[in-house]
mmCIF file of C-alpha atoms in Angstrom:
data_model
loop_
_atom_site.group_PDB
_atom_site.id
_atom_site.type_symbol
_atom_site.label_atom_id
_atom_site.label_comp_id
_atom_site.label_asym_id
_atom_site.label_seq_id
_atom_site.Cartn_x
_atom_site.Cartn_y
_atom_site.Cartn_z
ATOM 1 C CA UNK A 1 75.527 112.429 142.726
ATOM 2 C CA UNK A 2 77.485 109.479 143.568
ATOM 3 C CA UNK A 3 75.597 105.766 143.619
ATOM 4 C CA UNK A 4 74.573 104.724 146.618
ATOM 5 C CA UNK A 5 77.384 101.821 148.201
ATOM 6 C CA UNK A 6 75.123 98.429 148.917
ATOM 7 C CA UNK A 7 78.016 96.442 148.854
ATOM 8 C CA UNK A 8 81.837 96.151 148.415
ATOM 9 C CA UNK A 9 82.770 95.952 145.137
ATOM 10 C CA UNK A 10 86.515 93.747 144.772
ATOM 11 C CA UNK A 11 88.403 95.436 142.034
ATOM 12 C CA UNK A 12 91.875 93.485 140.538
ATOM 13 C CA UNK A 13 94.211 95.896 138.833
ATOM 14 C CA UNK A 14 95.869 94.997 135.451
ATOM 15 C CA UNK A 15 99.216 96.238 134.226
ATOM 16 C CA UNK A 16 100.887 95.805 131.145
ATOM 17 C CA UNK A 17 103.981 97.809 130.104
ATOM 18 C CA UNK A 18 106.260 96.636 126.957
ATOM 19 C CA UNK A 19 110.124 96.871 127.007
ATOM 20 C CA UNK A 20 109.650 99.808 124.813
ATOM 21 C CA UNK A 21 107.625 101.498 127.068
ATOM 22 C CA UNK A 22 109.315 101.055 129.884
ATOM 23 C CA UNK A 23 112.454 102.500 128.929
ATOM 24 C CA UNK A 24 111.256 105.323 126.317
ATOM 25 C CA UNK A 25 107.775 106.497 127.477
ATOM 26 C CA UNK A 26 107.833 105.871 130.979
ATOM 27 C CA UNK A 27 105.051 103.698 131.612
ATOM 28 C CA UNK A 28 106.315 102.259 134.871
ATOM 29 C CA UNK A 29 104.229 99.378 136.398
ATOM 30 C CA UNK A 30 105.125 100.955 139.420
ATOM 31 C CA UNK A 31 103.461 104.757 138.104
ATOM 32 C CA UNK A 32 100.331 102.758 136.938
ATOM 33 C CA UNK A 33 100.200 101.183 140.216
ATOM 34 C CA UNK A 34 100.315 104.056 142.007
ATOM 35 C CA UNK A 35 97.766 105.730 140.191
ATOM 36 C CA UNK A 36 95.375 102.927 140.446
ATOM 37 C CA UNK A 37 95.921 102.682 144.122
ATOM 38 C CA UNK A 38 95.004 106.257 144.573
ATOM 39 C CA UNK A 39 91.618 105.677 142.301
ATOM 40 C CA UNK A 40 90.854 103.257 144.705
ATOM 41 C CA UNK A 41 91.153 104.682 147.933
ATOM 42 C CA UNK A 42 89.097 107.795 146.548
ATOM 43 C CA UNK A 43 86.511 105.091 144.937
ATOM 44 C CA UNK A 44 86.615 103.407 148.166
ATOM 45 C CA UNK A 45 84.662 105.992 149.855
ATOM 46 C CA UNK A 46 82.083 107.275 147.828
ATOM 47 C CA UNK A 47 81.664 103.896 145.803
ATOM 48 C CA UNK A 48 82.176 100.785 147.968
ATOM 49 C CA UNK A 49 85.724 99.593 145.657
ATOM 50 C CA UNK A 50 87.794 97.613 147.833
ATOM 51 C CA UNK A 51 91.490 95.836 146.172
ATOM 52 C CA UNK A 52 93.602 93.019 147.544
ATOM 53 C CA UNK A 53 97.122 92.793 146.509
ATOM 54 C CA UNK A 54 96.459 89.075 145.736
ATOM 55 C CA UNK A 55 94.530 90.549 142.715
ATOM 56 C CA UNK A 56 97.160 92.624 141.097
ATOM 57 C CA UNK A 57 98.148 91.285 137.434
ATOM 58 C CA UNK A 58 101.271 92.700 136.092
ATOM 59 C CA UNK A 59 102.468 92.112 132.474
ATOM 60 C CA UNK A 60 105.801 92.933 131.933
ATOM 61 C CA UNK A 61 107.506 93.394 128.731
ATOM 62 C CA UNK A 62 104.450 92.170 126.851
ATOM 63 C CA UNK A 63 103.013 93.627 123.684
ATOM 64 C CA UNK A 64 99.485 94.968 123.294
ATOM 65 C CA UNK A 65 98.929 93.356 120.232
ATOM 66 C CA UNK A 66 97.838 89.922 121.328
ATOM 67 C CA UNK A 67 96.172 88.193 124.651
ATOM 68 C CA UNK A 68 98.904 85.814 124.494
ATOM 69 C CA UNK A 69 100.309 86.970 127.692
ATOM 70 C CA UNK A 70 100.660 85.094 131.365
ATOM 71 C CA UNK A 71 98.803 87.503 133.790
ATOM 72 C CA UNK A 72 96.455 88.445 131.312
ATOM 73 C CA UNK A 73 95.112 84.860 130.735
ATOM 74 C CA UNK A 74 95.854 84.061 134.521
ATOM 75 C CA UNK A 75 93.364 87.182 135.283
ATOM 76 C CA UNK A 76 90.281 86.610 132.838
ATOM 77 C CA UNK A 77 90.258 82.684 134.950
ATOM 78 C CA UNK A 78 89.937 83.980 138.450
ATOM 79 C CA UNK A 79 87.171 86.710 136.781
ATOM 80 C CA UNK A 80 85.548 83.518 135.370
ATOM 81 C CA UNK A 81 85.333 82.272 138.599
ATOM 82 C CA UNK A 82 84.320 84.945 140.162
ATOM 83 C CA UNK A 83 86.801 85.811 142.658
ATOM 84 C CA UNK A 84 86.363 89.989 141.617
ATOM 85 C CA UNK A 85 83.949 92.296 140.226
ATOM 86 C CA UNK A 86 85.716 94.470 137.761
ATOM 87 C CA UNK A 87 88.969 94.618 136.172
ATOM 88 C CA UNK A 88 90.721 98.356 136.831
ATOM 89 C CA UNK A 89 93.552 99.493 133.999
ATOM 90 C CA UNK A 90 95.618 102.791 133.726
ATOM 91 C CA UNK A 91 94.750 103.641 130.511
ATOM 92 C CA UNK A 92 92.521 100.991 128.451
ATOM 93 C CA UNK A 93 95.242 99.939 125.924
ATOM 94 C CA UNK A 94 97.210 98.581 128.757
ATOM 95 C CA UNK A 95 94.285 95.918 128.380
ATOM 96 C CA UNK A 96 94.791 95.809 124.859
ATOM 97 C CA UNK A 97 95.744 97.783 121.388
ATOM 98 C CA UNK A 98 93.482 95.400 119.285
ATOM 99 C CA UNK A 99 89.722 96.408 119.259
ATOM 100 C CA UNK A 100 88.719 92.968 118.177
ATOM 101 C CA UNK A 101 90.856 91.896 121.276
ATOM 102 C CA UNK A 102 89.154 94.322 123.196
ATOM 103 C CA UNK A 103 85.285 93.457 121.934
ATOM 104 C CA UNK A 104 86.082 89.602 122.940
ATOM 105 C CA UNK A 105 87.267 90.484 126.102
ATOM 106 C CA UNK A 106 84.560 92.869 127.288
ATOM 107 C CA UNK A 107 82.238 90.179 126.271
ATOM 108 C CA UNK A 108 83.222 87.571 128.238
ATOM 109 C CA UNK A 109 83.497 90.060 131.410
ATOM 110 C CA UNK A 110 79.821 91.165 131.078
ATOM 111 C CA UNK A 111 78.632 87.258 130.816
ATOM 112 C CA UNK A 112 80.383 86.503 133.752
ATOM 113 C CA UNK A 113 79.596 90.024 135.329
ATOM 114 C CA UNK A 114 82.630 91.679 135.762
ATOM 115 C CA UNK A 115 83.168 95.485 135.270
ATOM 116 C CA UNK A 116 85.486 97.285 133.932
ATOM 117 C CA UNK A 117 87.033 100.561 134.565
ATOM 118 C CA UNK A 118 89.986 102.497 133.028
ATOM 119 C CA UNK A 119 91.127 106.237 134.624
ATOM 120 C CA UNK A 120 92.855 107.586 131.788
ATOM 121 C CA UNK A 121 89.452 107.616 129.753
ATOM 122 C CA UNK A 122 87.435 107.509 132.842
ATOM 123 C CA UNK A 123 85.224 104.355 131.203
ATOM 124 C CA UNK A 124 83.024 103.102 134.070
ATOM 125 C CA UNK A 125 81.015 99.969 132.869
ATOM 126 C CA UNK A 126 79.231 100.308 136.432
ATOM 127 C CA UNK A 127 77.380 103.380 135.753
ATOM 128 C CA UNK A 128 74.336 103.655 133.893
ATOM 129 C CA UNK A 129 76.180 105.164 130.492
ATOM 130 C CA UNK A 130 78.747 102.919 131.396
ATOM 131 C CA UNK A 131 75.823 99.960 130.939
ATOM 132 C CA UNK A 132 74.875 100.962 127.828
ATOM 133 C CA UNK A 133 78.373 101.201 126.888
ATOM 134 C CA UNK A 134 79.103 97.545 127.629
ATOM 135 C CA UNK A 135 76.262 96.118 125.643
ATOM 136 C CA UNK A 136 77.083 98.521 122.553
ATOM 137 C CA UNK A 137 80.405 96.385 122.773
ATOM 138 C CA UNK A 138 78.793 93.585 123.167
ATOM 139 C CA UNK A 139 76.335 94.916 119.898
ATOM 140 C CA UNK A 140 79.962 95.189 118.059
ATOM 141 C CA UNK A 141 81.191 91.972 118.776
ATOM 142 C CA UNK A 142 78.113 90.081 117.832
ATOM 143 C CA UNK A 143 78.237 92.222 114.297
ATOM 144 C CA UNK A 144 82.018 91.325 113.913
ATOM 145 C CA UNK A 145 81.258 87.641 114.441
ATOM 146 C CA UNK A 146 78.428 87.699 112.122
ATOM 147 C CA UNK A 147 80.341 89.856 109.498
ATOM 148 C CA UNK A 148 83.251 87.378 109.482
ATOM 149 C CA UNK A 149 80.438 84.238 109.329
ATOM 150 C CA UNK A 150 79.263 85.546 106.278
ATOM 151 C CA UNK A 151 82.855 86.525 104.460
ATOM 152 C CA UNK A 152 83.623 83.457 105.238
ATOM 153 C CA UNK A 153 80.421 81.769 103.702
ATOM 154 C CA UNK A 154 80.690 84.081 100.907
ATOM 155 C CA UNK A 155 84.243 82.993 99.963
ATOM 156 C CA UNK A 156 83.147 79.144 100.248
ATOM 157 C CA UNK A 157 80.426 79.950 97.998
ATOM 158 C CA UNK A 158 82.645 81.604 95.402
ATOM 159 C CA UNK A 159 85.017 78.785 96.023
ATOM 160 C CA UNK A 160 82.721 76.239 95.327
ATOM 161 C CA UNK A 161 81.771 78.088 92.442
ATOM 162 C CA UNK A 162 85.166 77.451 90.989
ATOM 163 C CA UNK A 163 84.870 74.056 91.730
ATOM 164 C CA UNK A 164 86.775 73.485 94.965
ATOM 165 C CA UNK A 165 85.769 71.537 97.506
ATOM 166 C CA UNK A 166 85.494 73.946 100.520
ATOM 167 C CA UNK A 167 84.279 71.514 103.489
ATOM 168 C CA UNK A 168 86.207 71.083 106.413
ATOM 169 C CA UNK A 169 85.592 67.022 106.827
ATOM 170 C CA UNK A 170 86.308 64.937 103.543
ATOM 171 C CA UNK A 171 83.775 62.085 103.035
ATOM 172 C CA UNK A 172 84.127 58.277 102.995
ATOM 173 C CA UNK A 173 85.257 57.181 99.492
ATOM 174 C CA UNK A 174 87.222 60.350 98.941
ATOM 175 C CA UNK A 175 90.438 62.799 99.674
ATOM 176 C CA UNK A 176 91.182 66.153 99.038
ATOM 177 C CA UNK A 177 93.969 66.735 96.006
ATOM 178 C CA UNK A 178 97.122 68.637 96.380
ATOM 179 C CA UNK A 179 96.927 70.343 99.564
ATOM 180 C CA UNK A 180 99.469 72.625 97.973
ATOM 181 C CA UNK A 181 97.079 73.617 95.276
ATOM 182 C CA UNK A 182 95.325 77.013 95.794
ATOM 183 C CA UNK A 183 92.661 76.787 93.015
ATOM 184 C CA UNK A 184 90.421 74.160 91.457
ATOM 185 C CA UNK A 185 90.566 71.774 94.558
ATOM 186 C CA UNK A 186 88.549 68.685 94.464
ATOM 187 C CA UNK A 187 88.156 65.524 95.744
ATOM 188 C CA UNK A 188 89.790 62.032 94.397
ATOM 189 C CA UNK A 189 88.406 58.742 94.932
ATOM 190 C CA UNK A 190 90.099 55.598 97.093
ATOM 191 C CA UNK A 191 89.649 53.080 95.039
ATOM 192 C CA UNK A 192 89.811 50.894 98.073
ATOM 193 C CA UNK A 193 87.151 52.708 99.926
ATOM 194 C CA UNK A 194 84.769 52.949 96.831
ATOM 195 C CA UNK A 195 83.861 49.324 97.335
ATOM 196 C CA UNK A 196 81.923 49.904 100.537
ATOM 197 C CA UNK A 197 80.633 53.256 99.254
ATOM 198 C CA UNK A 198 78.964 51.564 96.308
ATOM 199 C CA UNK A 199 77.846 48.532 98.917
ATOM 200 C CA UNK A 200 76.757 51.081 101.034
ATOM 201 C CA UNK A 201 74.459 52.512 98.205
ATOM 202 C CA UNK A 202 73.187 49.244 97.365
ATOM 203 C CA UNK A 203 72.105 47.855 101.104
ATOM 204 C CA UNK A 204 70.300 51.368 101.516
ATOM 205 C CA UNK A 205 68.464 51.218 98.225
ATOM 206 C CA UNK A 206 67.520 47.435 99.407
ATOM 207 C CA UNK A 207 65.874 48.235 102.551
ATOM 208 C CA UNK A 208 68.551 48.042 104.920
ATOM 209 C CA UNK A 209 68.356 50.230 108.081
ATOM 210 C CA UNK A 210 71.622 52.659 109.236
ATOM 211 C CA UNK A 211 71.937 49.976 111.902
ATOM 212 C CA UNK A 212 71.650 47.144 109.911
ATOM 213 C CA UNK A 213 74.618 49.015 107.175
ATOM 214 C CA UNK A 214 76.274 49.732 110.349
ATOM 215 C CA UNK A 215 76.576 46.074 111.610
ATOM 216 C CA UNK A 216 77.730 44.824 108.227
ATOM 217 C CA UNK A 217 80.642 47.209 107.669
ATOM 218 C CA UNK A 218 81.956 46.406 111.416
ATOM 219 C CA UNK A 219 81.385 42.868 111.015
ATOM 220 C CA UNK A 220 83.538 43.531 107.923
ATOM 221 C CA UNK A 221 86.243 45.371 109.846
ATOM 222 C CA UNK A 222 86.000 48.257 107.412
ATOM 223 C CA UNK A 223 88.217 50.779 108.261
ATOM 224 C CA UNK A 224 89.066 54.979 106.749
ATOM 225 C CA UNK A 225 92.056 54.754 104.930
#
């Protein structure tokens, strides 16, 4: 049974085809349009999709392997602002070959509420399966985020371990060695700038308030080398 049409549903189309393609496997924009144009006069009637040429995005000659690409970028800003509610492809690696690609993208259609639908696979994120499909790639990005958080913490940890300094920002007083070197990484002092660390240390441990510090070291004209 087909869901019941309570409103018109605006549906852009996205093509992508790379100079490979175009020539050896026959991936014509024009074949994918014509395909999605059928889809939509068929969806039209038993599911509300309407499509206005103004929201066609065609990449041509662009690879798969990155979201670097001009239609791609110019389409995921008008579904920010709203001006359709789901994204149509051919086949859903014209969106993209990269899953991480893929799990990024997805999640920023479903925050802004966009849907997405590819024929070749016949993915519908409209439909109730197609729901629960969305949020299990939402539930994959999230992990993937969370699993690169903690490699990442992991190998600062380790770092540190080896005595490497493994924060982004380097503190007053101090730079980083060698930016060259890979291993045992620390910090040097600035002669210059351990003055006013060391005053620093010694207004604090007198009573002085951040304020107070503050006022002193601009009255001073201290500067960061």
């Amino acid at each position: 049974m087909y869901q019941e049409i309570s409103k018109n549903i605006r549906v852009a189309f996205y093509i992508r085809v790379s100079t490979e393609e175009q020539w050896k496997d026959g991936f014509w924009p024009d074949m994918q349009m014509q395909w999605l144009q059928e889809m939509i006069i068929y969806r039209g009637k038993v599911n509300g999709w309407t499509h206005d040429k103004k929201h066609e995005y065609l990449d041509l000659g662009c690879t798969g392997a990155d979201l670097n690409r001009p239609e791609f970028k110019r389409m995921m800003i008008d579904a920010k602002e709203g001006k359709f509610d789901m994204i149509a492809v051919w086949k859903i690696d014209r969106l993209s070959r990269n899953l991480s690609h893929l799990l990024s993208t997805f999640e920023t259609l479903q925050n802004h509420k966009v849907g997405f639908f590819s024929l070749k696979e016949n993915i519908d994120f409209t439909w109730p399966i197609g729901k629960l499909t969305f949020q299990i790639f939402g539930a994959l990005a999230e992990f993937e985020r969370e699993t690169i958080k903690t490699r990442t913490k992991e190998w600062k940890m380790t770092s540190a371990r080896l005595g490497n300094y493994v924060l982004n920002k380097t503190p007053y007083g101090y730079k980083k060695e060698d930016l060259e070197k890979k291993r045992n990484r620390s910090l040097e002092v600035i002669d210059t700038e351990s003055v006013w660390v060391k005053r620093i240390y010694e207004e604090f441990i007198w009573g002085k308030s951040l304020e107070q510090i503050a006022k002193i070291l601009n009255e001073s004209k201290v500067q960061k080398s």
